Tab-separated table of C-alpha atoms in Angstrom:
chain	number	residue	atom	x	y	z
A	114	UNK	CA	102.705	133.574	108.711
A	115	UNK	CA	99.930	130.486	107.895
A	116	UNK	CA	100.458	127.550	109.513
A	117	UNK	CA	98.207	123.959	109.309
A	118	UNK	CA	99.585	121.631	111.955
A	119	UNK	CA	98.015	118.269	111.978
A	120	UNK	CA	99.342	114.244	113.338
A	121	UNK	CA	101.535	113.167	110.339
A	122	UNK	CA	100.051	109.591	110.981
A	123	UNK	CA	97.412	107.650	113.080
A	124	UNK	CA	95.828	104.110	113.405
A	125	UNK	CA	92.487	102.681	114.388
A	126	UNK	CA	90.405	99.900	115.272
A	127	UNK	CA	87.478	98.653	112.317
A	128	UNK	CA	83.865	99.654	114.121
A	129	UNK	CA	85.758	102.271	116.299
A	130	UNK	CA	85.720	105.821	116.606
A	131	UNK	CA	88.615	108.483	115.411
A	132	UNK	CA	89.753	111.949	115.792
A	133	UNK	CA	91.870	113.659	113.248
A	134	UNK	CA	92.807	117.353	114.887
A	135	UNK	CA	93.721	120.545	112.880
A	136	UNK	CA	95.572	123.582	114.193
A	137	UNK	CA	96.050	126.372	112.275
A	138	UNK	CA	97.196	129.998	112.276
A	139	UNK	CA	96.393	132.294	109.610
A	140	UNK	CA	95.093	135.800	108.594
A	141	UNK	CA	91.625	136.517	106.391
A	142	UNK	CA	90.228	133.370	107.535
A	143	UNK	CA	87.159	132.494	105.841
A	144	UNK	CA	86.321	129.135	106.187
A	145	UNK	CA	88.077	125.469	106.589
A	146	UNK	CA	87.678	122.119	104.694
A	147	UNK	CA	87.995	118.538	105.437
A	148	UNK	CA	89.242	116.076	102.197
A	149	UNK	CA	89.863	112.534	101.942
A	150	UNK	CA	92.841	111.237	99.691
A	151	UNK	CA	93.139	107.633	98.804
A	152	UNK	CA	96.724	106.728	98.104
A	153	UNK	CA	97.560	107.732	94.634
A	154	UNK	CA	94.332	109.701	93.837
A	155	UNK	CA	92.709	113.010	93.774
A	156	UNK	CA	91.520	114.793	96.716
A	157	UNK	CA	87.459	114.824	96.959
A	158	UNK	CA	85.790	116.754	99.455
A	159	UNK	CA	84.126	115.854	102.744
A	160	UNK	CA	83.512	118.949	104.888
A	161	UNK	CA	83.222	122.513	105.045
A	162	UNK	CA	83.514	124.659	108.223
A	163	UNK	CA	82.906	128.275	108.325
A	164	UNK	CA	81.236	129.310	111.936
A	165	UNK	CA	82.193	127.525	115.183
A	166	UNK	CA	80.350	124.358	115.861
A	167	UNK	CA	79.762	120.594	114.578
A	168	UNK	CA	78.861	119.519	110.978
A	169	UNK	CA	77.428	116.103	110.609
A	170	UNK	CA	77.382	113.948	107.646
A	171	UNK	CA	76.632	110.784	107.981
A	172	UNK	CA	79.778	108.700	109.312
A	173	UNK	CA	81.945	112.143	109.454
A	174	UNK	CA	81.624	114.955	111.399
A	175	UNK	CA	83.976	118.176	111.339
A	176	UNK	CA	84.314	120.742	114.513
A	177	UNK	CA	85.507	124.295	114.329
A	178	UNK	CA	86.490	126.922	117.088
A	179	UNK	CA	87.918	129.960	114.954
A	180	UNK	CA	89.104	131.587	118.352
A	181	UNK	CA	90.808	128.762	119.289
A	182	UNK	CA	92.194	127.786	115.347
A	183	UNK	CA	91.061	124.278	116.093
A	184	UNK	CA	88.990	121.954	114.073
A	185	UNK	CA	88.605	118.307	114.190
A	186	UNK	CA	87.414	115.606	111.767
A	187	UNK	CA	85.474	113.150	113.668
A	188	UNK	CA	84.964	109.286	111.629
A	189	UNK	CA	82.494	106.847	113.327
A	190	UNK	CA	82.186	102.734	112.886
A	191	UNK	CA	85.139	103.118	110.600
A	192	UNK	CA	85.530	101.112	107.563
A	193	UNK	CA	88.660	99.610	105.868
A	194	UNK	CA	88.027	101.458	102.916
A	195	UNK	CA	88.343	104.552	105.434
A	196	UNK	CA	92.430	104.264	105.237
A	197	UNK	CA	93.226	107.147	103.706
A	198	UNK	CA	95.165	110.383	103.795
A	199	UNK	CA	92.758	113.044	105.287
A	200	UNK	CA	93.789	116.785	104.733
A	201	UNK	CA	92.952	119.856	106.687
A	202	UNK	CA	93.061	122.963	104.303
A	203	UNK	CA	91.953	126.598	105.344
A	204	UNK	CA	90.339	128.932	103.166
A	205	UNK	CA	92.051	132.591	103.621
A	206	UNK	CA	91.213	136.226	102.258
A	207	UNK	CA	94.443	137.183	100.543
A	208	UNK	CA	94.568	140.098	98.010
A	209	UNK	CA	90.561	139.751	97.098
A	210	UNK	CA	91.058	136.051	96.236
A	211	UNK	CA	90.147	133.118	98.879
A	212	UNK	CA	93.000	131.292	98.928
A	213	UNK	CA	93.128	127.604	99.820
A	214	UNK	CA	96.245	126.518	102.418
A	215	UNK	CA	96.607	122.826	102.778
A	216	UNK	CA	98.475	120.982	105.920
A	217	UNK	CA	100.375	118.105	104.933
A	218	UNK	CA	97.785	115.598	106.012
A	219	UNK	CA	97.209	112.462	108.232
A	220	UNK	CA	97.496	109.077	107.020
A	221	UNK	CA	94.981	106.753	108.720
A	222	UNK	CA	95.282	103.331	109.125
A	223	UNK	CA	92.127	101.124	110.169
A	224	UNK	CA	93.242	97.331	110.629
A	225	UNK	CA	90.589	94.717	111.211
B	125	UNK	CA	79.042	114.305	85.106
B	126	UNK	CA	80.697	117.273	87.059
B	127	UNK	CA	84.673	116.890	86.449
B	128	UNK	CA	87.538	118.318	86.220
B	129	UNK	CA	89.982	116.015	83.398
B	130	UNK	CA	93.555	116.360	83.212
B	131	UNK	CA	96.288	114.948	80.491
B	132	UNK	CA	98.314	113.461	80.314
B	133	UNK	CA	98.448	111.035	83.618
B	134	UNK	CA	101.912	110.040	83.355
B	135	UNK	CA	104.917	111.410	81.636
B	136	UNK	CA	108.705	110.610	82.152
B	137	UNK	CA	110.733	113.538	79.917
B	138	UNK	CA	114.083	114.675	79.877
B	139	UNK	CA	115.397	118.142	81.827
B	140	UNK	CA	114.570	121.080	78.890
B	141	UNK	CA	112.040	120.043	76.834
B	142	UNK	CA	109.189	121.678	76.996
B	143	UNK	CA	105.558	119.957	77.988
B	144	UNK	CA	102.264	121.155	78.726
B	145	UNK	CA	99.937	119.364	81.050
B	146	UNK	CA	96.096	120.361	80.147
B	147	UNK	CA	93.083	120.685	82.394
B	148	UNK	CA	89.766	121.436	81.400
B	149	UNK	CA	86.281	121.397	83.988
B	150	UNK	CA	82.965	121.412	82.631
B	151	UNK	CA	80.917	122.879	86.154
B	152	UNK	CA	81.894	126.356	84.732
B	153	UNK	CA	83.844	127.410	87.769
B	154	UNK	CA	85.450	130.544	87.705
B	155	UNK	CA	88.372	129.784	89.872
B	156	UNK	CA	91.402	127.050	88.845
B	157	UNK	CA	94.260	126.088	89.974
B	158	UNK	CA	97.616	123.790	90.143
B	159	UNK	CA	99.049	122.368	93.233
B	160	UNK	CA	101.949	119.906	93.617
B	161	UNK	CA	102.102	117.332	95.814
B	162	UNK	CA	104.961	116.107	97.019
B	163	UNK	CA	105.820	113.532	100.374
B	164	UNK	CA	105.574	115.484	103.867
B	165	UNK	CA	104.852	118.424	101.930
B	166	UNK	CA	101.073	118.511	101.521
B	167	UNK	CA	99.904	120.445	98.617
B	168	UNK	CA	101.643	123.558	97.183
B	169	UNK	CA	99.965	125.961	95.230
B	170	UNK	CA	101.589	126.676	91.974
B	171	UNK	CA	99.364	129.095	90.288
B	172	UNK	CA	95.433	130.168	90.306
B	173	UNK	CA	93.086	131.655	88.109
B	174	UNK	CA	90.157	133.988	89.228
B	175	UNK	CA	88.536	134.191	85.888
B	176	UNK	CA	89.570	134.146	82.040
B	177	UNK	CA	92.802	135.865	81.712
B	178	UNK	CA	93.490	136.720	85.486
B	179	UNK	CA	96.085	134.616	87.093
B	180	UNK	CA	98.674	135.051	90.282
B	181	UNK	CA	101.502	133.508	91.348
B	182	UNK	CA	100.441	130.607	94.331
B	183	UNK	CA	103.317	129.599	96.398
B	184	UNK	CA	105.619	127.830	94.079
B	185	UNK	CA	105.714	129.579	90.814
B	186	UNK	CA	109.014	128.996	89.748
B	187	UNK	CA	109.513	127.169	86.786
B	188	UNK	CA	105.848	126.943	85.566
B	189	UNK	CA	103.908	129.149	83.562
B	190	UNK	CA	99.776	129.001	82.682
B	191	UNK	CA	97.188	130.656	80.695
B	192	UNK	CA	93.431	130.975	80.992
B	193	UNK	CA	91.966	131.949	77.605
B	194	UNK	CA	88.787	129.994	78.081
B	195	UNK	CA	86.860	129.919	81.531
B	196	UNK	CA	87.130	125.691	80.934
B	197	UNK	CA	90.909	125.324	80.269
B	198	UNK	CA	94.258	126.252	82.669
B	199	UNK	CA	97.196	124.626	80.591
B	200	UNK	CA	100.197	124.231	83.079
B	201	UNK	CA	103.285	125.093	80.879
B	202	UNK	CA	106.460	123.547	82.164
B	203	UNK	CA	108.999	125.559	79.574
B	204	UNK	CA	112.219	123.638	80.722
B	205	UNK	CA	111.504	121.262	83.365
B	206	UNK	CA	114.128	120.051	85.667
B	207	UNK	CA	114.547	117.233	87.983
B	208	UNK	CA	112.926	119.080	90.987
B	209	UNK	CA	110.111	119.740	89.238
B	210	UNK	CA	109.334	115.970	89.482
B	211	UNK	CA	105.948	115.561	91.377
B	212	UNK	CA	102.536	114.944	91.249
B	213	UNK	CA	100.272	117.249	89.652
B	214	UNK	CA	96.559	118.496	90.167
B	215	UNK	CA	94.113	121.165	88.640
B	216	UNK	CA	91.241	122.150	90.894
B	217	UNK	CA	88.349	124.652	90.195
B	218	UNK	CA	86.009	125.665	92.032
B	219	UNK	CA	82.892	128.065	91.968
B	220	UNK	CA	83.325	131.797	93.147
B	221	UNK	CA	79.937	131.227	95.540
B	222	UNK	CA	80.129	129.595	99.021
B	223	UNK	CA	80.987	126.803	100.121
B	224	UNK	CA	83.987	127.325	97.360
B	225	UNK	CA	84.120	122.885	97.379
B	226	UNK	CA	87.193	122.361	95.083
B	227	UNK	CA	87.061	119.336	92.330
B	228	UNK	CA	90.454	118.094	91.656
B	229	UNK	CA	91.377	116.285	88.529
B	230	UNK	CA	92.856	112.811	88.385
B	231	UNK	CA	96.158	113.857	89.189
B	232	UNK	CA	99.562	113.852	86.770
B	233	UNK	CA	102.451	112.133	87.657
B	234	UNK	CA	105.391	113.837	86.100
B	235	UNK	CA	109.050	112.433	86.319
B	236	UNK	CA	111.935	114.652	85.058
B	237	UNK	CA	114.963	112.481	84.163
């Protein structure tokens, strides 16, 4: 089956440094994403991860091992305005279309 | 400006009557779709939509219907809603090239009473 495991909730320091982790099994895989949801909006995008390594951009970086179905979404000198919901989705070959899986996503809490 | 609009934002009906939530992008993506989002649940798939007139089933197709005449539009048609079908709503599209970034719309937030 597909599966996106990731910490239901976390909380962090303003200034410090967090790590938001993503397991995931599934078949086809063809890439994974990194989104940002403030409470009560749309999704918008922050990363995309399709060979193993790190992605920087800017504050956020995003890791993927596709042998180990890991990725992580790394946020420095955090914000307040970084509280959010961030969600790990995985792109998958299914029937000729990329389909997009989401996990259930991690709520992040800065506090001053 | 690159967007994806939905309508309406909010509706409260009544189980059985019939409503249809629009969504229309103007990036000229070929692939839409509708997800519901409900707590601990993440987002579902409802339906998708590879190019005018193709659509499949996503994960939880029951109870909704869509249509993709134009590349721009994918109407979600809710032909008698029910009270589990309360959520909240988005259309996505996204191109068919890499890196496949989806835009979601605003978001609907349907209650079924």
């Amino acid at each position: 089956g597909q599966n996106i495991d990731q910490p239901t909730e976390m909380t962090a320091t303003e200034g410090a440094i967090v790590q938001i982790n993503c397991t995931y099994q599934t078949s086809g895989f063809n890439g994974l994403f990194w989104y940002q949801q403030h409470a009560g909006e749309a999704p918008t995008f922050l990363s995309y991860n399709v060979l193993d390594g790190l992605e920087e951009k800017g504050r956020f970086s995003s890791f993927l091992s596709r042998s180990k179905g890991y990725s992580y979404l790394l946020l420095k000198e955090l914000q307040m305005k970084d509280s959010a919901s961030y969600l790990c989705a995985v792109r998958s070959i299914s029937g000729g279309y990329n389909k997009l899986i989401f996990g259930a996503g991690t709520r992040l809490a800065v506090h001053p | 400006e690159a967007q994806v609009t939905q309508n309406p934002r909010y509706l409260i009906t009544v189980t059985g009557k019939k409503l249809t939530v629009t969504c229309s992008q103007n990036m000229n993506h070929e692939y839409m779709s509708w997800y519901r989002q409900d707590p601990g649940l993440g987002l579902r798939q409802i339906y998708y939509s590879m190019n005018v007139e193709v659509t499949d089933k996503g994960d939880v197709p029951e109870g909704y219907k869509v249509s993709r005449k134009e590349k721009r539009n994918f109407p979600l048609i809710l032909e008698s809603p029910s009270p589990n079908q309360t959520s909240l709503y988005f259309c996505a599209s996204s191109s068919a090239h890499p890196p496949y970034e989806q835009y979601f719309g605003p978001g609907t937030r349907l209650t079924v009473t």
